[in-house]
CSV table of C-alpha atoms and ligand atoms in Angstrom, one decimal:
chain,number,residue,atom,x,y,z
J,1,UNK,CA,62.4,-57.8,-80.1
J,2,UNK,CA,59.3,-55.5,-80.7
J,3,UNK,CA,57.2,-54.3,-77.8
J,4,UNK,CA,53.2,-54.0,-77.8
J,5,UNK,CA,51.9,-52.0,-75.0
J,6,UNK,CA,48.4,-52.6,-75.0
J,7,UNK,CA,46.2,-50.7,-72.7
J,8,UNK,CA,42.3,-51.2,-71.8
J,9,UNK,CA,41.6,-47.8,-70.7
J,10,UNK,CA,39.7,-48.0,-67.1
J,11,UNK,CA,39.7,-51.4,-66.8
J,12,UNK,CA,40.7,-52.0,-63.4
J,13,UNK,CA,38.1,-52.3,-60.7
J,14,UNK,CA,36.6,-53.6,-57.1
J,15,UNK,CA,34.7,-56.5,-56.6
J,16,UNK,CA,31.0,-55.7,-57.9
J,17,UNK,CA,28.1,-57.1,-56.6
J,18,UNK,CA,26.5,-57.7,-59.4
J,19,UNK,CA,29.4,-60.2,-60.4
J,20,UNK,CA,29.0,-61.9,-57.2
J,21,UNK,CA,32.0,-59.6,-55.7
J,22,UNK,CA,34.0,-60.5,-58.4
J,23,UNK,CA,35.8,-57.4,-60.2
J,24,UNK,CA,35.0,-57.7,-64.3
J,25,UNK,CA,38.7,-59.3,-64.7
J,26,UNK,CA,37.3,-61.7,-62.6
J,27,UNK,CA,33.9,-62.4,-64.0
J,28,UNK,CA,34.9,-62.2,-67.6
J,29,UNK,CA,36.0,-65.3,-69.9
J,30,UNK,CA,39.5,-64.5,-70.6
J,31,UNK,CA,41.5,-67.9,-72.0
J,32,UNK,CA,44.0,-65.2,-74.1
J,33,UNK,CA,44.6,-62.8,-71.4
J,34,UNK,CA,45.0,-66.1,-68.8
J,35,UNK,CA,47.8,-67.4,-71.1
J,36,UNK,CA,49.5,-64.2,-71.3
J,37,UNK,CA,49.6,-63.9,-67.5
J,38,UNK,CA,50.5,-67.5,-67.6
J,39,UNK,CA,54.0,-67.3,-69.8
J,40,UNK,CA,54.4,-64.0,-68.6
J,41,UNK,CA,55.1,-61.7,-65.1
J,42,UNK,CA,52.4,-60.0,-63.7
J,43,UNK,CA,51.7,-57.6,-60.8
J,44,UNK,CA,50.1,-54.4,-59.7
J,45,UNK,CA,50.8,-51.4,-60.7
J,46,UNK,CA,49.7,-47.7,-59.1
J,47,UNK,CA,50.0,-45.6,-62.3
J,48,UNK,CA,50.7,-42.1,-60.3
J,49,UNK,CA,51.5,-43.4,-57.1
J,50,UNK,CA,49.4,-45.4,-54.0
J,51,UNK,CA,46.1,-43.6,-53.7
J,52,UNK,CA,46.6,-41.1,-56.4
J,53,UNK,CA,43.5,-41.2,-59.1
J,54,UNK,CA,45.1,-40.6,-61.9
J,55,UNK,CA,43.1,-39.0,-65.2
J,56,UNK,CA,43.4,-41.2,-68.3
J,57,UNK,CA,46.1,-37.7,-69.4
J,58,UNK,CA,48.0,-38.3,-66.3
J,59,UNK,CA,48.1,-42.0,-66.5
J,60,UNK,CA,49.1,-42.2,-69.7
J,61,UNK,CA,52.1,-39.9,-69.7
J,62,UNK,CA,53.4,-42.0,-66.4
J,63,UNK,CA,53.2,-44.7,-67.8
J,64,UNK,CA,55.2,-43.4,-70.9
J,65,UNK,CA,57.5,-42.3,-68.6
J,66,UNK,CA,56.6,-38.6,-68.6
J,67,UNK,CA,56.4,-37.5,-65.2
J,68,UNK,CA,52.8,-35.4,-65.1
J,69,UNK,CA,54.2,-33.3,-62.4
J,70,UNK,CA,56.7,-32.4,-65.0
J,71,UNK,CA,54.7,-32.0,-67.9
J,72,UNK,CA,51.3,-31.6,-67.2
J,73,UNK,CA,49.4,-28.6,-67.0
J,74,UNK,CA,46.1,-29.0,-68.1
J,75,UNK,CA,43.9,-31.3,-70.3
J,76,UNK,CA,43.2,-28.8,-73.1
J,77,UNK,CA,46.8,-29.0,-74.7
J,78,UNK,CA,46.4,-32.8,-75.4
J,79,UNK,CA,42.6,-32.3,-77.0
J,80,UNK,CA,44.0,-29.8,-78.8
J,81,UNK,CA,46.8,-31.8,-80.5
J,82,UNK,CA,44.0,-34.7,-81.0
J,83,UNK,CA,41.8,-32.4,-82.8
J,84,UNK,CA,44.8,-32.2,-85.3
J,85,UNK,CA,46.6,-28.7,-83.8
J,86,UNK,CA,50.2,-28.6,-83.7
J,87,UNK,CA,51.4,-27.1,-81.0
J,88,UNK,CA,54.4,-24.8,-80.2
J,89,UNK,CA,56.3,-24.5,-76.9
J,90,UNK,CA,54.4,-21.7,-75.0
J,91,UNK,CA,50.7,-22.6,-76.5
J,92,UNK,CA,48.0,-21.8,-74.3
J,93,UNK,CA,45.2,-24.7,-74.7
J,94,UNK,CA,41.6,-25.1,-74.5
J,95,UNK,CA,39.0,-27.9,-74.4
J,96,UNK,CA,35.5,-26.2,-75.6
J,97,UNK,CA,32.3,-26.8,-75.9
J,98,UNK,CA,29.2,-25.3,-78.4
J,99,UNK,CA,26.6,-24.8,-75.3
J,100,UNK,CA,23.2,-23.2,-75.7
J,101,UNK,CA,22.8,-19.9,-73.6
J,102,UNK,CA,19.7,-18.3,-72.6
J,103,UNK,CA,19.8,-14.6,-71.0
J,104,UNK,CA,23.4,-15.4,-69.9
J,105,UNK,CA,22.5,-19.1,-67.7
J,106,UNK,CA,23.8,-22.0,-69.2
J,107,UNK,CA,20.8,-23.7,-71.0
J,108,UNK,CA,22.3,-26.8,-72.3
J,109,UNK,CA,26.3,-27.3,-72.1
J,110,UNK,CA,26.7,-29.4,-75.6
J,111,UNK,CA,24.2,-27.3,-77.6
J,112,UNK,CA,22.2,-30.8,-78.0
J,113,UNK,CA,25.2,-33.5,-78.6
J,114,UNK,CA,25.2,-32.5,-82.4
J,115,UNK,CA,28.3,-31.1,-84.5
J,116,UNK,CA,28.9,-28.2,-84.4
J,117,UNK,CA,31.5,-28.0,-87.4
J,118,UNK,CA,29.9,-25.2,-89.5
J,119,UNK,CA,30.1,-22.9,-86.2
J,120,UNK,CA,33.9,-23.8,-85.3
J,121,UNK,CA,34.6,-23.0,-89.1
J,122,UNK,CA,32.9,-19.5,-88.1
J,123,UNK,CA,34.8,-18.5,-85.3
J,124,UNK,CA,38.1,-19.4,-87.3
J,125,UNK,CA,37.3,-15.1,-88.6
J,126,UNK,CA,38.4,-14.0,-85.0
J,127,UNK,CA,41.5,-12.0,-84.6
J,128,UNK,CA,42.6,-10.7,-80.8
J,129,UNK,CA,42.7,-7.2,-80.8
J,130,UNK,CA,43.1,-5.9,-77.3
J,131,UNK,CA,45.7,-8.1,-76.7
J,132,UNK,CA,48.5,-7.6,-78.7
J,133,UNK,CA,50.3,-10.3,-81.0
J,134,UNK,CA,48.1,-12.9,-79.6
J,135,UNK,CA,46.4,-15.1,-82.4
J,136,UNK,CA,43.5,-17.7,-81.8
J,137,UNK,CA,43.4,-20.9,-83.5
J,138,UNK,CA,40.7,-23.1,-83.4
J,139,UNK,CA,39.8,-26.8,-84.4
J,140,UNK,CA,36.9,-28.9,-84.8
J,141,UNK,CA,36.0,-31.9,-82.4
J,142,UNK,CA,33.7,-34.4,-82.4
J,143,UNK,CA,29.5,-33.7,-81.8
J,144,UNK,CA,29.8,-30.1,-79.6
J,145,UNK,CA,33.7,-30.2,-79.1
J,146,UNK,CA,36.3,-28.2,-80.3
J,147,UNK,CA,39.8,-26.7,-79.8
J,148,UNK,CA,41.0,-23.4,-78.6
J,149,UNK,CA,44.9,-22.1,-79.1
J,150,UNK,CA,45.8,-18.9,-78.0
J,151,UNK,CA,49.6,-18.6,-79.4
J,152,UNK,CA,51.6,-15.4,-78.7
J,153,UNK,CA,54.1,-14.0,-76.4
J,154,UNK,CA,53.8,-14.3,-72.5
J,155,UNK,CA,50.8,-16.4,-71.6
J,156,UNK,CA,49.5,-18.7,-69.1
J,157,UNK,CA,47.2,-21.2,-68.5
J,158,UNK,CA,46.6,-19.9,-64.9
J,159,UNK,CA,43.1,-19.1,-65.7
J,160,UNK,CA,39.6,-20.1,-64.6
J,161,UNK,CA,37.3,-21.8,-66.6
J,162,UNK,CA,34.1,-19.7,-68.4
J,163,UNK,CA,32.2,-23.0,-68.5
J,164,UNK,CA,30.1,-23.8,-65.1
J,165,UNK,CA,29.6,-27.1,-65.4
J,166,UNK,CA,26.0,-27.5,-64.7
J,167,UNK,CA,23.2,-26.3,-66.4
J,168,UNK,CA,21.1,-23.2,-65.2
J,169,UNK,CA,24.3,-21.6,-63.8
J,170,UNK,CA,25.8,-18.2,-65.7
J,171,UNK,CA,28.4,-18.5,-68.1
J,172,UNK,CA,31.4,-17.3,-66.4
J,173,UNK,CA,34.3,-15.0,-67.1
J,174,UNK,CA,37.6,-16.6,-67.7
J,175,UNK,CA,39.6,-14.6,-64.7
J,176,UNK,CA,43.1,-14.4,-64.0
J,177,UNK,CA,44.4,-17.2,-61.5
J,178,UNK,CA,47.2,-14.9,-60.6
J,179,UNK,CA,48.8,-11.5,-60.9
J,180,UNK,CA,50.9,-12.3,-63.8
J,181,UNK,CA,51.1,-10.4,-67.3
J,182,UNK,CA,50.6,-14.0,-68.7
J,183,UNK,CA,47.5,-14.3,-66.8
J,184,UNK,CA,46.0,-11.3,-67.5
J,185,UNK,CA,46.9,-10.9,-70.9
J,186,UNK,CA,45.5,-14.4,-71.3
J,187,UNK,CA,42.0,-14.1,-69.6
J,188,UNK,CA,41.3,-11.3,-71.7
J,189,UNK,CA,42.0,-12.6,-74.8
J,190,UNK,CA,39.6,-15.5,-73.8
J,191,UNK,CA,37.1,-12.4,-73.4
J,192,UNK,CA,37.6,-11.3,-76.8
J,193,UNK,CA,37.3,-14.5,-78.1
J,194,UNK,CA,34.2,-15.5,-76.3
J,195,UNK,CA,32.3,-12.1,-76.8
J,196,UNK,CA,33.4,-12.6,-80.9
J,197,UNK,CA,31.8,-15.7,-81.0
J,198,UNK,CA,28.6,-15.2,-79.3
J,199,UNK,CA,28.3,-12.5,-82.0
J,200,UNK,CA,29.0,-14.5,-84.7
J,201,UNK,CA,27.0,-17.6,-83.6
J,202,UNK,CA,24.1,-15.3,-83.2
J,203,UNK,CA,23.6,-14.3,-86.3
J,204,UNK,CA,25.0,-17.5,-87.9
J,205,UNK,CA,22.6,-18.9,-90.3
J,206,UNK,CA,22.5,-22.9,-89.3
J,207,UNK,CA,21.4,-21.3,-85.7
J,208,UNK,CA,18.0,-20.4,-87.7
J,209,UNK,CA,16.6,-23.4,-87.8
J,210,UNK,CA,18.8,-25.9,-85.2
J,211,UNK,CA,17.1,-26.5,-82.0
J,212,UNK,CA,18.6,-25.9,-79.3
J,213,UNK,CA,20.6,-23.2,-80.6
J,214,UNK,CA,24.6,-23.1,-80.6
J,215,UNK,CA,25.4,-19.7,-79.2
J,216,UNK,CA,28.2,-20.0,-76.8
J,217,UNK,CA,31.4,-20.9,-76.4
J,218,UNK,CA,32.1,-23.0,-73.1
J,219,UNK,CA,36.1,-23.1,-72.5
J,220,UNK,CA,37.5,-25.2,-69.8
J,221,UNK,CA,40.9,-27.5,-69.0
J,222,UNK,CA,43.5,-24.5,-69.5
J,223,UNK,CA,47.1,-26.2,-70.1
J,224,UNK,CA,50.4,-25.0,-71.6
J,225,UNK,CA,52.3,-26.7,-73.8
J,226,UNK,CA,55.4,-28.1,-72.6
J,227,UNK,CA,58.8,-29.3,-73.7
J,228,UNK,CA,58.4,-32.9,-73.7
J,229,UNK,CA,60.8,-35.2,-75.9
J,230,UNK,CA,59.1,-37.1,-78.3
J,231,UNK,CA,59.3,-40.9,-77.6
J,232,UNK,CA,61.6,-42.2,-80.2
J,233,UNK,CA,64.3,-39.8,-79.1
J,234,UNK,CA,63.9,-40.5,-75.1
J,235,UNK,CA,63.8,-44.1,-75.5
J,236,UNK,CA,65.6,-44.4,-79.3
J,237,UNK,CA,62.6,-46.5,-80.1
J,238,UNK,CA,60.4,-46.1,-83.5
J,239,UNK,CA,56.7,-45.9,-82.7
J,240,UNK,CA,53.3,-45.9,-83.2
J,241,UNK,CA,50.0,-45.1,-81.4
J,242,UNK,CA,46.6,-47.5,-82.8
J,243,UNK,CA,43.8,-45.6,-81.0
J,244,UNK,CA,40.6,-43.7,-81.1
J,245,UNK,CA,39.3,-40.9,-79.2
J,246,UNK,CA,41.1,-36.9,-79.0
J,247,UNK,CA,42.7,-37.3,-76.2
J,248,UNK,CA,45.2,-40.4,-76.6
J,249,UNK,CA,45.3,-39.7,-80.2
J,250,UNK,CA,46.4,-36.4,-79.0
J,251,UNK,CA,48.8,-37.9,-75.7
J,252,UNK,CA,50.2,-39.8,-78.7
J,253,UNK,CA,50.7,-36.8,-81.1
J,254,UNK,CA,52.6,-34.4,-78.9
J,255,UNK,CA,54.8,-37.7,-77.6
J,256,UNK,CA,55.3,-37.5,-81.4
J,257,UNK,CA,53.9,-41.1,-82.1
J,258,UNK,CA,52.7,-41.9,-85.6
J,259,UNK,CA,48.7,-42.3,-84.8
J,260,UNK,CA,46.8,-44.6,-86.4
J,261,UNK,CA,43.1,-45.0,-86.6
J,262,UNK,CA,41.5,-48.5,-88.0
J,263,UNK,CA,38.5,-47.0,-90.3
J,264,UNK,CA,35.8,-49.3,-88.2
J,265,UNK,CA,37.1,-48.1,-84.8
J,266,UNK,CA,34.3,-46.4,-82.8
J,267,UNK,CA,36.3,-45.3,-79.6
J,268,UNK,CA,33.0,-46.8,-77.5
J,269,UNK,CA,32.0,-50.1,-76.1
J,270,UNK,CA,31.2,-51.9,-79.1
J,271,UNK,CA,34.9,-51.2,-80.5
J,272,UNK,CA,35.9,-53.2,-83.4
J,273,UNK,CA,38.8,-54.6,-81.5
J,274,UNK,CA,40.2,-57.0,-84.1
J,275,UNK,CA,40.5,-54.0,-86.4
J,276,UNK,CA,42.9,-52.8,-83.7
J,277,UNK,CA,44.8,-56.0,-83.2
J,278,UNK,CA,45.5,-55.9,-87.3
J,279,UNK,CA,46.4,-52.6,-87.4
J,280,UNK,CA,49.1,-52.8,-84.9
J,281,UNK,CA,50.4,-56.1,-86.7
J,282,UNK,CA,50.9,-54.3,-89.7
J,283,UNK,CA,52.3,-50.6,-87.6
J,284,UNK,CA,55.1,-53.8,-86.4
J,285,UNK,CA,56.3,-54.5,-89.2
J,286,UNK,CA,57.8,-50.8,-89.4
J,287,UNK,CA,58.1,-49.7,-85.8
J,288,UNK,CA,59.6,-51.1,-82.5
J,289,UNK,CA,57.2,-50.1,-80.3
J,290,UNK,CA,53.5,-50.0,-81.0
J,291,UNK,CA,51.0,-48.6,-78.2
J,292,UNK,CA,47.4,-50.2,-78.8
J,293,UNK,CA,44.3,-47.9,-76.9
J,294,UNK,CA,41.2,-49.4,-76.4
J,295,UNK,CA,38.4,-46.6,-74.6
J,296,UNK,CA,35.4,-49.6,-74.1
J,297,UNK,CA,36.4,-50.6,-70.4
J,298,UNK,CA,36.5,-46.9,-68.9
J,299,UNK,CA,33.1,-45.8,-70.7
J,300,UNK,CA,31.0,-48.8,-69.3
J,301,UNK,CA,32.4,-47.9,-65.7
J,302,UNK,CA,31.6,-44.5,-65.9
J,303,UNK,CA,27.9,-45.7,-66.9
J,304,UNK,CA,27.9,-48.3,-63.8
J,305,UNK,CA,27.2,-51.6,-65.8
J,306,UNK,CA,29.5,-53.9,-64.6
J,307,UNK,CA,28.4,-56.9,-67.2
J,308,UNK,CA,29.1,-54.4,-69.8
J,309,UNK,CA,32.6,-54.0,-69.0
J,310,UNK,CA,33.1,-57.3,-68.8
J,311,UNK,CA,32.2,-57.6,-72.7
J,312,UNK,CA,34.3,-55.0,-73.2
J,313,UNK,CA,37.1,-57.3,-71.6
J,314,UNK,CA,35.6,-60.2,-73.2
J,315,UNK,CA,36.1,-59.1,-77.0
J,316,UNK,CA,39.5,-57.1,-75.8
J,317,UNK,CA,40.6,-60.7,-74.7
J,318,UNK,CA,39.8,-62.0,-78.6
J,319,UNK,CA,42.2,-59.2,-79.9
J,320,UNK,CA,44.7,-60.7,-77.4
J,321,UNK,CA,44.3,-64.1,-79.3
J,322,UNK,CA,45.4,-62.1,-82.7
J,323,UNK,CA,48.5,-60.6,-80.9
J,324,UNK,CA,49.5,-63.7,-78.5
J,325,UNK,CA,51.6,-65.7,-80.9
J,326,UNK,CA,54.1,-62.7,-82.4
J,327,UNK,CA,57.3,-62.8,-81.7
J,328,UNK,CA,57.4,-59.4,-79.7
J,329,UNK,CA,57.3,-58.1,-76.2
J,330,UNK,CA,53.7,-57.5,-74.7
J,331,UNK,CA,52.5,-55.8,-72.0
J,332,UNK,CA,49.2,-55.4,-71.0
J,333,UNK,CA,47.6,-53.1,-68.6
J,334,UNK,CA,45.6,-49.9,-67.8
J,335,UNK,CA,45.9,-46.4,-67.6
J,336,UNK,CA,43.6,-46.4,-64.0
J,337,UNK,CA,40.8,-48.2,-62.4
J,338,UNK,CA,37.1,-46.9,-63.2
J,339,UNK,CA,34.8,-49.1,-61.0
J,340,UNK,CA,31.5,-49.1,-61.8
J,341,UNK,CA,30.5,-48.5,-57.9
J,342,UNK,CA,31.9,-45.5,-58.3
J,343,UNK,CA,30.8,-44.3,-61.7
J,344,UNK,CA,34.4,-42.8,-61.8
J,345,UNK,CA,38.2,-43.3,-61.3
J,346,UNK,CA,39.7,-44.2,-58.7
J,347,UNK,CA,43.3,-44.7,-57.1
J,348,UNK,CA,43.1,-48.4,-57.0
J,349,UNK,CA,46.3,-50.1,-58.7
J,350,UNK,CA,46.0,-51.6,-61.5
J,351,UNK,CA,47.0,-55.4,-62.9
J,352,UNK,CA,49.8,-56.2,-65.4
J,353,UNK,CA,50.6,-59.0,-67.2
J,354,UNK,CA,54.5,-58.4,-69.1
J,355,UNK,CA,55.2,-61.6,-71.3
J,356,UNK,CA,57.6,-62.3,-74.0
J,357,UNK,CA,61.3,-63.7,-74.4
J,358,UNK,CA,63.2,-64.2,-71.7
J,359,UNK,CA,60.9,-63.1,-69.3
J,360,UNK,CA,60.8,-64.7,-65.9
J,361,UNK,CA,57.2,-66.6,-65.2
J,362,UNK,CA,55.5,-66.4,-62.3
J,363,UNK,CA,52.7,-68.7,-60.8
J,364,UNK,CA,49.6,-66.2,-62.2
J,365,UNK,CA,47.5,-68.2,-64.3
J,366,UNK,CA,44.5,-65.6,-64.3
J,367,UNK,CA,44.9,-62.1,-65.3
J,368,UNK,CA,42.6,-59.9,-62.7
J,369,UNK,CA,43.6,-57.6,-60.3
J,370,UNK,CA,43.3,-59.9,-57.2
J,371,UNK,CA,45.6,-62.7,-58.9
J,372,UNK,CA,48.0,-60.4,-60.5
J,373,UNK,CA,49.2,-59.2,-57.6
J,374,UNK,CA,50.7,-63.0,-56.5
J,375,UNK,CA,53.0,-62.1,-59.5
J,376,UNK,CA,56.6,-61.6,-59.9
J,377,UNK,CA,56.4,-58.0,-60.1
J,378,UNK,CA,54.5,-57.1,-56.9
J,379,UNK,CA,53.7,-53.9,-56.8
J,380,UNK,CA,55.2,-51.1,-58.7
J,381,UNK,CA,54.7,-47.2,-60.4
J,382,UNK,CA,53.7,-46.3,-63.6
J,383,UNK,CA,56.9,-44.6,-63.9
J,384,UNK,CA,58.6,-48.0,-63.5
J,385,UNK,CA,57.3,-49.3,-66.6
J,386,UNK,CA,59.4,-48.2,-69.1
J,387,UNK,CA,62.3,-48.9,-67.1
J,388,UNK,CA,61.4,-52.6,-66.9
J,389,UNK,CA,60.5,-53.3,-70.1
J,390,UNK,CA,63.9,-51.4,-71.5
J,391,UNK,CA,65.8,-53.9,-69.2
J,392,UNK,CA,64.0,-57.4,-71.0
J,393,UNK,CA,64.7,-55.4,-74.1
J,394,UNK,CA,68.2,-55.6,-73.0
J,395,UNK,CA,68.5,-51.7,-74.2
J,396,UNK,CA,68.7,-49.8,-70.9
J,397,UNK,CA,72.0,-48.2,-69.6
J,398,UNK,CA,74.4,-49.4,-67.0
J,399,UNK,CA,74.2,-47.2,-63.7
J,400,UNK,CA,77.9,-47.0,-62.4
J,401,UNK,CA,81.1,-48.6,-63.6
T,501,ZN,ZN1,41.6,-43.6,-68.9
T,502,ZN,ZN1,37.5,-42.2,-67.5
């Protein structure tokens, strides 16, 4: 049997009152997502662990089975891999941002929201010279983003941020977070690098006529690259990633998923969803275990609109339809809960529906966070996941004689 793991990035939630205290699994119209809690088992699930809010890097390598704790550093590693970077045991990762400076305060932190790819392509010139055999490599992003490596001997990511985070604040110097050689060496390459750019993106000709200027680089999320073991060889399962956005495509990459990107995907709120749904049954014909990303749920709770989510839900629930009748394992979940009270995530558990041959129904006929946990699974980790659905696969080991 194949497995789908379909995730809807944020959707969880609490009761809104703009739904009449209903949470958007609640409120939204959901006959395909019903019918797979119906023939399947559902629950709760608390990606990290109770109370934990986990980030959408986090929750995703938990619920791949990669303990964070483990393998987790920082953000930057995983953007970097999205933005198409390969990286090597020992990599020392950035997430950065094209900003505009004035006198040294931070005038605008995404240099107006437009791409910056001519001004990545510059900085690709800069070598490290006070640091010896460390070498920068750099990748574009989409709009202002972009991609820092430093690779070389004996680095860290224990390093602060130069980027402030709020407008009218200095740019900041990336200082050591401890009294390491791999610290030091590492904040002042960042240094280098960042006095290097400002030079070149001063006198770079697109910054003659673009308003507001792009004339800083803004590094943040340090992280090192660890040794994680691809997918297929922890689990001895063939995969492949559909999704859009740098980080899961990256999350994806460095679990060393084939990623797949449907041409009409848009990684926002109005995703083509059914362009996902046909993607992954074509990526099932080849692979045993496709993951399926969709952003739309997380976006419209960090904007507060609850009724938006729950059309995000709504046309996720249409590309449930498309998937419902294969013959293949399918769970359906999310990586955290992003209420739109809160504008932001939180450490509520999540719902899961897990239906497919063999499984053992339960009474949930609705898929929302409230009925879900009725279900035969109760309530259970992130980490257990993988575990459970290995056992209906019938391909997990026997503990003990
Ligand atoms: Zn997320
Ligand atoms: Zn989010």
């Amino acid at each position: 049997m194949k497995t789908i793991l379909i995730i809807a990035d944020g959707a969880g939630d609490r009761p809104e009152k703009a739904l009449k205290n209903r949470t958007p699994f609640q409120a939204a119209h959901t006959p395909n997502l019903n019918a797979l809690a119906t023939k399947g088992i559902n629950g709760i699930m608390d990606v990290i662990a109770p109370g934990i809010k986990p980030g959408s890097d986090t929750g995703h390598l938990a619920l791949f089975g990669y303990d964070p704790h483990d393998y987790y550093t920082g953000r930057g590693p995983f953007e970097a891999a999205g933005a198409g970077i390969t990286l090597k045991k020992g990599d020392v990762a950035f997430r950065c941002n094209m900003g505009t400076v004035k006198n040294g305060v931070v005038a605008d932190r995404r240099a107006g929201r437009k791409p910056t790819s001519e001004f990545v392509e510059a900085l690709k010139q800069i070598k490290i010279e006070t640091v010896h055999g460390v070498t920068p490599i750099v990748a574009d992003g989409i709009a202002h983003r972009f991609a820092l490596v430093l690779r070389g001997q004996d680095l860290s990511w224990r390093v602060t941020n130069s980027d402030p985070h709020d407008t009218g604040m200095p740019v900041q110097q990336v200082k050591p977070l401890e009294k390491t050689g791999g610290a030091l060496r590492t904040a002042k390459a960042c240094s280098e690098f960042m006095k290097k750019a400002e030079h070149i993106l001063a006198t770079h000709p697109s910054n003659k006529t673009r308003d507001p200027p792009a004339n800083a680089v803004l590094i943040r999320g340090a992280g090192i690259a660890t040794n994680m073991p691809a997918f297929e060889t922890k689990y001895g399962l063939s995969t492949a990633a559909i999704a859009k956005g740098t980080l899961y495509e990256g999350v994806a990459r460095m679990l060393g998923m084939e990623v797949i990107t449907p041409k009409t995907a848009t990684g926002d709120k109005n995703e083509d969803c059914m362009a996902f749904a046909k993607e992954t049954k074509k990526a099932l014909k080849r692979k045993d275990f496709v993951f399926l990303h969709i952003k739309g749920p997380d976006l419209a709770g960090h904007d507060g609109k609850p009724e938006e989510k729950v059309e995000t839900i709504e046309s996720i629930d249409e590309m449930i339809g498309e998937l419902l009748d294969l013959d293949a394992l399918i769970a359906f979940t999310c990586d955290h809960s992003t209420p739109c009270n809160l504008k932001g995530h939180s450490g509520d558990p999540v719902p899961i529906a897990i239906a497919g041959e063999g499984i053992r129904t339960d009474n949930v006929t609705h898929f929302d966070e409230i009925a879900c946990a009725q279900g035969g699974l109760h309530r259970i980790r992130g980490s257990d996941l993988m575990p459970i659905l290995l056992n209906i696969l019938n391909l997990n080991e026997k503990y003990g004689a």
